[in-house]
Amino acid sequence: IKLTSTKLGLLNPEVQIPTYDRRQVNPHTVHIGVGSFHRAHQALYLDELLALPDTERWGECGLGVLPSDARMRDALQGQNHLYTLAERSADKQSARVIGSIVDYIYAPEANEAAVEKMANPETRIVSLTITEGGYFIDEGTGNFLVQHPSIQHDLEHSDAPSSSIGLIAEALDRRRTRGVAPFTVMSCDNLQGNGHVISKVLRAYAGLRKPSLETWIEANVAFPNSMVDRITPATTRADIAWLATRFGIDDAWPVVTEPFLQWVIEDTFSNGRPQWERVGAQFTTDVASYEIMKMRLLNGSHLAMAYLGALAGFTYVQDIMADQLFVTFIERFMEEVTPVVPIIPNTSVPEYKKSLIERFSNPTINDQVTRICSEGSAKIPKWLLPSIQELLDRNLSVDLLSLVVASWIFYLGKGVDEAGKTLDIIDARAAELTAIASSAEEDPSLMLGISSIFGDRLFTNAIFQEKTAGALHLLATVGVAASMKQYLKRN
Ligand code: NAD
């Protein structure tokens, strides 16, 4: 059955459908970057909240700013902005139609409508999941990339901007001049201190436009930090076919995700917010500790399995986790990292680690190894190197972590897996890094000396240099499995 609002009643009764009147839903949130993750996470929280009695009818309007978002606009518009969210694990498969997105604007063809939607007093939150690239931040320095062509374009055409930053700034400026209270700007991207990042970028941009706007933003706009978690791979044709066969739904672009989800938010909003705590979100003043726990254990483990797994020829995360050597390696990796994982009240680190092993092992998620390997030059400095530095500062072991760093360098330098198959290396710095990494086996200092990745302290740390060089040499001589075994035996 083709998914549309008039056909909801005809769907397989196993499929959960919106029980609320979608005509009453107000899109108080405008969300930029309606991709897989947003539709598996924040849109679901709103859908659950809308289904409860006595709640504000708080829904959202999607906003796409890239040309490639035309596909999402077409998919959603063809089905009254409804879509199916499927949860899969070894013992459970469920499907639910999400109704919280009630409108969608495709900015490349309607940027005035996009700005006016956000400038409208009905809009109370503008949220984002636009990937790291959407923030125009230099990975090395953390500075705003003023010279970026999109930013230069928007500064020259500030009343008809095309980037997320330009659009948000223009909408805030119109609210300011019209005497309308600002919306909250809420980043839900996987960036440490995501609220701080978007605040810094937006204020820097506003300052270049007009200092009075920057001052107004600083005084009035809230930028809550948040930690978001739910492993959600890109939807495949096989997922679409599976949904049709298993639940009888013909959906142009469903989302398939894992059962686990978590959202930890700082409670600072400039213009009200939905009562997300009623549907499982956690409010705290200490988002940073949750972020560090997640980045060091979840994202760190992803890196620990990614490059070794790619070199060993694996395609999916679940296949890596079906190999006991890798499971033991990941468990021991997490043990090595644990001394630098913060203690959080009411959170058990052993339980968290156990749940990660289960989540990674979910045999139905088909999370691709190429996805977790991608953009290593941005991920390694955030998810691995801070753990190494802190462990070294405390004279603790970094053996397994060094092997992981070495595996990334080896993967970049080799370009093929152990069976000789070409690796699909996705990284904004791929050309530069693969060239440097190809000679790293003889002399890793050139690679480890890249200060925009490794910083200055690790470059001058003899233990880290020696351990990484040793691990590289071992990988080159005995291969992935034998290297991992040697490390596990030694530690
Ligand atoms: P996706 O590819 O499905 O969607 C990405 C969305 O971001 C698209 O709408 C795209 O148009 C938009 N986008 C990309 N670059 C942009 C730019 N420069 N400017 C404006 N919009 C841009 O990806 P996804 O799975 O939805 O992941 C998006 C982000 O969500 C991730 O980068 C991460 O920060 C966060 N996240 C994802 C997961 C996950 O498992 N997928 C988990 C936690 C957090």
Coordinates of C-alpha atoms and ligand atoms in Angstrom, one line a residue:
I1 CA 0.0 0.0 0.0
K2 CA 1.4 3.4 -1.0
L3 CA 2.0 5.5 2.1
T4 CA -0.3 8.5 2.2
S5 CA -2.5 10.0 4.9
T6 CA -5.7 8.7 3.4
K7 CA -4.4 5.1 3.4
L8 CA -3.2 5.0 7.0
G9 CA -6.3 3.0 8.1
L10 CA -5.6 0.4 5.5
L11 CA -2.1 -0.5 6.7
N12 CA -1.1 -3.8 8.3
P13 CA -2.4 -3.5 11.9
E14 CA 1.1 -4.3 13.1
V15 CA 2.3 -0.9 11.9
Q16 CA 1.8 1.9 14.4
I17 CA 0.3 5.0 12.9
P18 CA -0.3 8.6 14.2
T19 CA -3.3 8.6 16.5
Y20 CA -3.4 12.4 16.7
D21 CA -5.0 14.9 14.3
R22 CA -2.1 16.0 12.1
R23 CA -4.2 19.1 10.9
Q24 CA -3.9 20.4 14.5
V25 CA -0.1 20.1 14.5
N26 CA 1.9 23.4 14.5
P27 CA 5.3 23.3 13.0
H28 CA 7.0 25.2 15.8
T29 CA 10.3 23.6 14.9
V30 CA 12.0 24.2 11.6
H31 CA 14.6 21.4 11.1
I32 CA 17.5 21.8 8.6
G33 CA 18.9 18.6 7.3
V34 CA 16.1 16.0 7.3
G35 CA 18.2 12.9 6.7
S36 CA 18.1 9.4 8.1
F37 CA 19.3 10.4 11.6
H38 CA 16.8 13.2 12.2
R39 CA 14.0 11.0 11.1
A40 CA 15.0 8.2 13.4
H41 CA 15.6 10.4 16.4
Q42 CA 14.2 14.0 17.0
A43 CA 11.2 13.5 14.7
L44 CA 10.3 10.3 16.6
Y45 CA 10.5 12.1 20.0
L46 CA 8.0 14.7 18.7
D47 CA 5.8 12.0 17.2
E48 CA 5.7 10.2 20.6
L49 CA 4.9 13.4 22.4
L50 CA 2.1 14.3 19.9
A51 CA 0.5 10.9 20.7
L52 CA 0.3 11.7 24.4
P53 CA -2.7 13.6 25.9
D54 CA -2.3 17.1 27.2
T55 CA 0.6 18.2 25.1
E56 CA 1.1 21.2 22.9
R57 CA 0.6 20.2 19.2
W58 CA 4.3 20.8 18.5
G59 CA 5.4 19.5 15.1
E60 CA 7.9 20.5 12.5
C61 CA 8.7 21.8 9.1
G62 CA 11.7 20.2 7.3
L63 CA 14.1 22.4 5.4
G64 CA 16.6 21.3 2.8
V65 CA 19.4 23.6 1.8
L66 CA 21.4 21.4 -0.6
P67 CA 20.5 20.7 -4.2
S68 CA 20.6 17.0 -3.3
D69 CA 17.7 17.5 -0.9
A70 CA 15.3 17.7 -3.8
R71 CA 15.0 13.9 -3.5
M72 CA 13.8 14.2 0.1
R73 CA 11.3 16.9 -0.8
D74 CA 9.8 14.7 -3.5
A75 CA 9.7 11.6 -1.3
L76 CA 8.0 13.4 1.5
Q77 CA 5.6 15.5 -0.6
G78 CA 4.5 12.4 -2.4
Q79 CA 3.3 10.9 0.9
N80 CA 1.9 13.9 2.9
H81 CA 5.3 14.2 4.7
L82 CA 4.7 10.8 6.3
Y83 CA 7.4 8.1 6.4
T84 CA 8.0 4.8 8.0
L85 CA 10.6 4.3 10.7
A86 CA 11.5 0.6 11.2
E87 CA 13.4 -0.7 14.2
R88 CA 15.3 -3.9 13.7
S89 CA 17.3 -6.3 15.9
A90 CA 17.8 -10.0 16.0
D91 CA 14.6 -10.7 17.8
K92 CA 12.3 -7.8 16.9
Q93 CA 11.1 -6.0 13.8
S94 CA 8.7 -3.1 14.1
A95 CA 7.4 -0.3 11.9
R96 CA 5.8 3.0 12.7
V97 CA 4.5 5.8 10.6
I98 CA 5.8 9.1 11.8
G99 CA 3.5 12.1 11.5
S100 CA 5.4 14.9 13.2
I101 CA 6.8 16.4 10.0
V102 CA 3.9 18.3 8.5
D103 CA 5.7 20.5 5.9
Y104 CA 8.9 20.7 3.9
I105 CA 10.7 23.6 2.2
Y106 CA 13.4 23.1 -0.4
A107 CA 15.5 26.2 0.0
P108 CA 17.4 26.1 -3.4
E109 CA 14.1 26.9 -5.1
A110 CA 12.5 28.9 -2.2
N111 CA 15.0 30.6 0.0
E112 CA 12.7 33.6 0.7
A113 CA 10.0 31.2 1.9
A114 CA 12.6 29.4 4.0
V115 CA 13.7 32.7 5.7
E116 CA 10.1 33.8 6.2
K117 CA 9.2 30.4 7.7
M118 CA 11.9 30.9 10.3
A119 CA 11.1 34.5 10.8
N120 CA 7.5 33.7 11.5
P121 CA 6.6 34.1 15.2
E122 CA 5.2 30.5 15.2
T123 CA 8.7 29.1 14.7
R124 CA 10.2 28.7 18.2
I125 CA 13.1 26.3 17.5
V126 CA 15.4 25.9 14.5
S127 CA 17.3 22.6 14.8
L128 CA 20.0 21.1 12.6
T129 CA 21.5 17.8 11.6
I130 CA 23.6 19.1 8.7
T131 CA 26.8 17.0 9.2
E132 CA 30.1 18.5 10.3
G133 CA 30.6 20.1 6.8
G134 CA 27.6 22.3 7.3
Y135 CA 29.3 24.4 10.1
F136 CA 32.1 25.8 8.0
I137 CA 34.7 25.1 10.8
D138 CA 38.4 24.5 10.2
E139 CA 39.1 21.0 11.6
G140 CA 42.5 22.0 12.7
T141 CA 41.9 25.3 14.4
G142 CA 38.2 25.2 15.1
N143 CA 37.9 28.7 13.4
F144 CA 35.0 29.8 11.2
L145 CA 35.9 29.4 7.5
V146 CA 35.0 33.0 6.5
Q147 CA 36.6 32.5 3.1
H148 CA 34.4 29.6 2.2
P149 CA 32.6 30.4 -1.1
S150 CA 29.2 29.7 0.4
I151 CA 29.8 32.1 3.2
Q152 CA 31.2 34.8 0.9
H153 CA 28.2 34.3 -1.3
D154 CA 25.8 34.8 1.6
L155 CA 27.7 37.8 2.9
E156 CA 27.3 39.4 -0.5
H157 CA 23.6 38.4 -0.8
S158 CA 22.6 38.5 2.8
D159 CA 18.9 38.9 2.1
A160 CA 18.9 35.8 -0.2
P161 CA 21.3 33.5 1.5
S162 CA 21.7 29.8 0.6
S163 CA 23.7 28.2 3.5
S164 CA 22.1 27.2 6.8
I165 CA 24.1 29.8 8.6
G166 CA 23.1 32.6 6.2
L167 CA 19.5 31.6 6.3
I168 CA 19.3 31.4 10.1
A169 CA 21.1 34.8 10.4
E170 CA 18.7 36.5 8.0
A171 CA 15.7 35.0 9.7
L172 CA 17.0 36.2 13.1
D173 CA 17.7 39.6 11.7
R174 CA 14.1 39.9 10.4
R175 CA 12.7 38.9 13.8
R176 CA 15.0 41.4 15.5
T177 CA 13.8 44.3 13.3
R178 CA 10.2 43.2 13.6
G179 CA 10.4 43.0 17.4
V180 CA 9.7 39.2 17.4
A181 CA 11.4 37.1 20.1
P182 CA 14.1 34.8 18.7
F183 CA 13.9 31.1 18.2
T184 CA 16.3 28.7 19.9
V185 CA 19.1 27.3 17.6
M186 CA 19.6 23.7 18.5
S187 CA 22.3 21.6 16.8
C188 CA 21.8 17.9 17.0
D189 CA 24.9 17.0 15.1
N190 CA 27.6 14.8 16.5
L191 CA 30.0 17.6 17.4
Q192 CA 31.4 18.1 20.8
G193 CA 29.8 21.1 22.3
N194 CA 27.4 21.3 19.3
G195 CA 25.6 24.3 20.9
H196 CA 28.9 26.2 21.4
V197 CA 29.9 25.4 17.8
I198 CA 26.8 26.7 16.1
S199 CA 26.7 29.7 18.4
K200 CA 30.3 30.6 17.6
V201 CA 29.8 30.2 13.8
L202 CA 26.5 32.1 13.8
R203 CA 27.9 35.0 15.9
A204 CA 31.0 35.2 13.7
Y205 CA 28.9 35.4 10.6
A206 CA 26.4 37.9 12.1
G207 CA 29.3 40.1 13.2
L208 CA 30.5 40.3 9.6
R209 CA 27.0 41.3 8.5
K210 CA 26.2 43.9 11.2
P211 CA 27.6 44.1 14.7
S212 CA 24.1 45.0 16.1
L213 CA 22.8 41.6 14.9
E214 CA 25.7 39.8 16.6
T215 CA 25.0 41.7 19.9
W216 CA 21.3 40.9 19.7
I217 CA 22.0 37.2 19.1
E218 CA 24.5 37.1 22.0
A219 CA 22.0 38.6 24.3
N220 CA 18.8 36.8 23.2
V221 CA 19.4 33.5 21.4
A222 CA 19.8 30.2 23.3
F223 CA 22.1 27.4 21.9
P224 CA 21.5 24.3 23.9
N225 CA 24.2 21.6 23.8
S226 CA 23.0 18.1 23.2
M227 CA 24.3 14.5 23.0
V228 CA 22.4 12.4 20.5
D229 CA 22.7 8.7 19.9
R230 CA 21.1 6.2 17.6
I231 CA 23.0 4.2 15.0
T232 CA 21.2 4.9 11.7
P233 CA 22.7 3.9 8.4
A234 CA 21.6 5.3 5.0
T235 CA 18.5 3.6 3.7
T236 CA 19.2 1.0 0.9
R237 CA 17.0 -0.4 -1.9
A238 CA 17.0 -3.6 0.1
D239 CA 15.5 -1.8 3.1
I240 CA 12.7 -0.4 0.9
A241 CA 12.0 -3.8 -0.5
W242 CA 12.1 -5.4 2.9
L243 CA 9.5 -2.9 4.2
A244 CA 7.2 -3.7 1.3
T245 CA 7.5 -7.5 1.9
R246 CA 7.4 -7.6 5.7
F247 CA 4.9 -4.8 6.4
G248 CA 3.2 -4.2 3.0
I249 CA 4.2 -0.5 2.9
D250 CA 5.3 1.1 -0.3
D251 CA 7.4 4.0 1.1
A252 CA 9.7 6.1 -1.2
W253 CA 12.2 6.7 1.6
P254 CA 11.8 4.9 4.9
V255 CA 14.4 4.8 7.7
V256 CA 15.7 1.6 9.3
T257 CA 17.4 1.9 12.7
E258 CA 18.3 0.1 15.9
P259 CA 16.1 -0.1 19.0
F260 CA 18.4 2.0 21.2
L261 CA 18.2 5.7 21.3
Q262 CA 19.4 8.5 23.7
W263 CA 19.1 12.2 23.8
V264 CA 20.7 14.3 26.5
I265 CA 20.0 18.1 26.3
E266 CA 20.9 21.2 28.2
D267 CA 17.8 23.0 29.3
T268 CA 18.4 26.5 27.8
F269 CA 15.8 27.6 25.3
S270 CA 14.8 31.1 24.2
N271 CA 11.3 30.5 23.2
G272 CA 9.8 27.5 24.9
R273 CA 10.4 23.8 24.0
P274 CA 8.4 20.6 23.8
Q275 CA 8.2 18.4 26.9
W276 CA 10.7 15.9 25.6
E277 CA 11.3 14.6 29.1
R278 CA 7.9 13.0 28.9
V279 CA 9.1 10.7 26.1
G280 CA 12.6 9.8 27.4
A281 CA 14.9 12.7 26.7
Q282 CA 17.2 13.5 29.6
F283 CA 17.8 17.1 30.7
T284 CA 21.1 18.0 32.4
T285 CA 23.5 20.8 33.0
D286 CA 26.4 18.5 32.2
V287 CA 26.0 17.4 28.6
A288 CA 29.8 17.4 28.1
S289 CA 30.3 14.3 30.3
Y290 CA 27.8 12.3 28.3
E291 CA 29.4 13.4 25.1
I292 CA 32.8 12.4 26.3
M293 CA 31.6 9.0 27.4
K294 CA 29.9 8.4 24.0
M295 CA 32.7 9.7 21.9
R296 CA 35.4 7.7 23.7
L297 CA 33.5 4.5 24.0
L298 CA 31.0 4.3 21.1
N299 CA 32.7 6.4 18.5
G300 CA 36.2 5.3 19.6
S301 CA 35.2 1.6 19.3
H302 CA 33.8 2.3 15.8
L303 CA 37.3 3.6 14.9
A304 CA 38.9 0.7 16.6
M305 CA 37.1 -1.8 14.4
A306 CA 36.8 0.4 11.3
Y307 CA 40.3 0.3 9.7
L308 CA 41.3 -3.1 11.0
G309 CA 38.0 -4.4 9.8
A310 CA 38.3 -2.8 6.4
L311 CA 41.8 -4.2 6.0
A312 CA 40.5 -7.6 7.0
G313 CA 37.9 -7.3 4.2
F314 CA 34.7 -6.8 6.2
T315 CA 31.8 -4.9 4.6
Y316 CA 29.4 -4.6 7.6
V317 CA 29.9 -3.9 11.3
Q318 CA 27.8 -6.9 12.3
D319 CA 30.2 -9.2 10.4
I320 CA 33.2 -7.7 12.2
M321 CA 31.3 -8.4 15.5
A322 CA 30.7 -12.0 14.5
D323 CA 34.5 -12.5 14.7
Q324 CA 35.4 -13.3 18.3
L325 CA 38.9 -11.8 17.9
F326 CA 37.4 -8.4 17.1
V327 CA 34.9 -8.6 19.9
T328 CA 37.7 -9.3 22.4
F329 CA 39.7 -6.5 20.9
I330 CA 36.9 -4.0 21.2
E331 CA 36.2 -5.1 24.8
R332 CA 39.8 -4.6 25.7
F333 CA 40.0 -1.3 23.8
M334 CA 37.1 -0.1 25.9
E335 CA 38.9 -1.3 29.0
E336 CA 42.0 0.7 28.0
V337 CA 39.9 3.8 27.5
T338 CA 37.8 3.5 30.7
P339 CA 40.1 5.4 33.0
V340 CA 39.4 8.5 31.0
V341 CA 35.7 8.1 30.8
P342 CA 33.8 10.5 33.1
I343 CA 31.8 9.3 36.0
I344 CA 28.1 10.3 35.5
P345 CA 25.5 9.9 38.2
N346 CA 23.1 7.0 37.6
T347 CA 25.0 5.8 34.6
S348 CA 26.9 2.5 34.8
V349 CA 29.9 2.4 32.5
P350 CA 30.1 -1.4 32.5
E351 CA 26.4 -1.5 31.4
Y352 CA 27.0 1.1 28.8
K353 CA 30.0 -0.9 27.4
K354 CA 27.9 -4.1 27.4
S355 CA 25.1 -2.4 25.5
L356 CA 27.6 -1.1 22.9
I357 CA 28.8 -4.6 22.2
E358 CA 25.1 -5.7 21.7
R359 CA 24.4 -2.7 19.5
F360 CA 27.4 -3.2 17.3
S361 CA 26.5 -6.9 17.0
N362 CA 22.9 -6.2 15.8
P363 CA 22.8 -8.5 12.8
T364 CA 20.0 -6.6 11.0
I365 CA 21.4 -3.0 10.8
N366 CA 23.9 -3.4 8.0
D367 CA 26.0 -0.5 9.1
Q368 CA 28.7 -0.2 6.5
V369 CA 32.4 -0.3 7.4
T370 CA 33.0 2.4 4.7
R371 CA 30.6 4.7 6.7
I372 CA 32.5 4.3 10.0
C373 CA 35.9 4.6 8.2
S374 CA 34.9 7.8 6.4
E375 CA 36.4 11.2 7.3
G376 CA 39.0 9.6 9.6
S377 CA 41.1 12.8 9.5
A378 CA 38.2 14.6 11.3
K379 CA 37.2 11.7 13.6
I380 CA 40.6 10.5 14.9
P381 CA 41.4 13.9 16.5
K382 CA 38.0 14.0 18.2
W383 CA 37.4 10.4 19.2
L384 CA 40.8 8.8 19.7
L385 CA 43.6 11.3 20.3
P386 CA 42.1 13.0 23.4
S387 CA 41.9 9.6 25.1
I388 CA 45.5 8.9 24.2
Q389 CA 46.8 12.2 25.4
E390 CA 44.9 11.9 28.8
L391 CA 46.1 8.4 29.3
L392 CA 49.7 9.3 28.6
D393 CA 49.4 12.3 31.0
R394 CA 48.4 9.7 33.6
N395 CA 51.1 7.2 32.7
L396 CA 48.5 4.7 31.6
S397 CA 48.6 2.2 28.7
V398 CA 47.8 3.4 25.2
D399 CA 48.9 0.1 23.5
L400 CA 45.6 -0.8 21.8
L401 CA 44.8 2.8 21.0
S402 CA 48.2 3.1 19.2
L403 CA 47.4 0.0 17.2
V404 CA 44.2 1.7 16.1
V405 CA 46.0 4.9 15.0
A406 CA 48.5 2.7 13.2
S407 CA 45.7 0.8 11.5
W408 CA 44.3 4.1 10.1
I409 CA 47.7 5.1 8.7
F410 CA 48.2 1.7 7.3
Y411 CA 44.8 1.7 5.7
L412 CA 45.5 5.1 4.1
G413 CA 48.9 4.1 2.9
K414 CA 48.0 0.7 1.5
G415 CA 44.8 1.5 -0.3
V416 CA 43.9 -2.2 -0.6
D417 CA 42.6 -4.8 1.9
E418 CA 44.5 -8.0 2.7
A419 CA 42.9 -9.8 -0.2
G420 CA 44.1 -7.0 -2.6
K421 CA 40.7 -5.4 -3.0
T422 CA 40.8 -1.6 -3.4
L423 CA 39.5 0.3 -0.4
D424 CA 37.0 3.0 -0.9
I425 CA 38.7 5.8 1.1
I426 CA 36.2 8.7 1.8
D427 CA 38.0 11.6 3.4
A428 CA 38.1 15.3 2.5
R429 CA 41.9 15.1 2.9
A430 CA 42.3 11.7 1.1
A431 CA 44.7 12.8 -1.6
E432 CA 47.1 14.5 0.7
L433 CA 46.9 11.8 3.5
T434 CA 47.2 8.7 1.3
A435 CA 50.4 10.1 -0.3
I436 CA 52.0 10.8 3.1
A437 CA 50.8 7.6 4.6
S438 CA 52.3 5.5 1.8
S439 CA 55.8 6.1 3.2
A440 CA 54.8 6.0 6.9
E441 CA 56.0 2.4 7.3
E442 CA 59.6 3.5 6.9
D443 CA 59.2 6.8 8.6
P444 CA 56.0 7.6 10.4
S445 CA 57.2 11.0 11.6
L446 CA 55.9 12.9 8.6
M447 CA 52.4 11.5 9.1
L448 CA 52.5 11.9 12.9
G449 CA 53.8 15.4 12.5
I450 CA 50.7 16.7 10.8
S451 CA 49.7 19.2 13.5
S452 CA 46.2 19.8 12.3
I453 CA 45.5 16.2 13.1
F454 CA 47.9 15.1 15.8
G455 CA 48.5 18.5 17.5
D456 CA 51.9 19.4 18.9
R457 CA 51.9 17.5 22.2
L458 CA 51.5 14.0 20.7
F459 CA 54.1 14.7 18.0
T460 CA 56.7 15.3 20.7
N461 CA 55.6 12.4 22.8
A462 CA 58.2 9.7 22.5
I463 CA 56.0 6.9 23.9
F464 CA 53.2 7.6 21.4
Q465 CA 55.6 7.9 18.5
E466 CA 57.4 4.7 19.4
K467 CA 54.2 2.7 20.0
T468 CA 52.5 3.8 16.8
A469 CA 55.7 3.1 14.7
G470 CA 55.9 -0.4 16.3
A471 CA 52.3 -1.1 15.6
L472 CA 52.7 0.0 12.0
H473 CA 55.7 -2.2 11.5
L474 CA 53.8 -5.2 13.0
L475 CA 50.7 -4.7 10.8
A476 CA 53.0 -4.5 7.7
T477 CA 54.9 -7.7 8.7
V478 CA 52.3 -10.1 10.2
G479 CA 48.9 -8.6 9.1
V480 CA 45.7 -7.6 10.9
A481 CA 44.7 -10.8 12.8
A482 CA 48.2 -11.7 14.0
S483 CA 48.9 -8.1 15.1
M484 CA 45.6 -8.0 17.1
K485 CA 46.4 -11.4 18.7
Q486 CA 49.9 -10.2 19.7
Y487 CA 48.5 -7.1 21.3
L488 CA 45.8 -9.0 23.2
K489 CA 48.4 -11.4 24.5
R490 CA 50.8 -8.7 25.6
N491 CA 48.2 -6.7 27.5
Ligands
NAD1 P1 22.1 12.0 5.9 O1 23.1 11.9 4.8 O2 20.9 11.0 5.9 O3 21.5 13.4 6.0 C1 22.3 14.6 6.1 C2 21.5 15.8 5.9 O4 22.3 16.9 6.1 C3 20.9 16.0 4.6 O5 19.6 16.6 4.7 C4 21.8 17.0 3.9 O6 21.2 17.8 2.9 C5 22.2 17.8 5.1 N1 23.5 18.4 4.8 C6 24.7 17.8 4.6 N2 25.7 18.7 4.4 C7 25.1 19.9 4.5 C8 25.6 21.3 4.4 N3 26.8 21.6 4.1 N4 24.7 22.3 4.7 C9 23.4 22.0 4.9 N5 22.9 20.8 5.0 C10 23.7 19.7 4.8 O7 22.9 11.8 7.2 P2 22.4 11.4 8.7 O8 22.5 10.0 8.9 O9 21.0 12.0 8.9 O10 23.4 12.1 9.6 C11 23.5 13.5 9.8 C12 24.2 13.9 11.0 O11 23.5 13.4 12.1 C13 25.6 13.3 11.1 O12 26.6 14.0 10.5 C14 25.8 13.3 12.6 O13 26.3 14.6 13.0 C15 24.4 13.2 13.2 N6 24.2 11.8 13.7 C16 24.1 10.7 12.9 C17 24.0 9.5 13.4 C18 23.8 8.2 12.5 O14 23.9 7.1 13.0 N7 23.5 8.4 11.2 C19 24.0 9.3 14.8 C20 24.2 10.4 15.6 C21 24.3 11.6 15.1

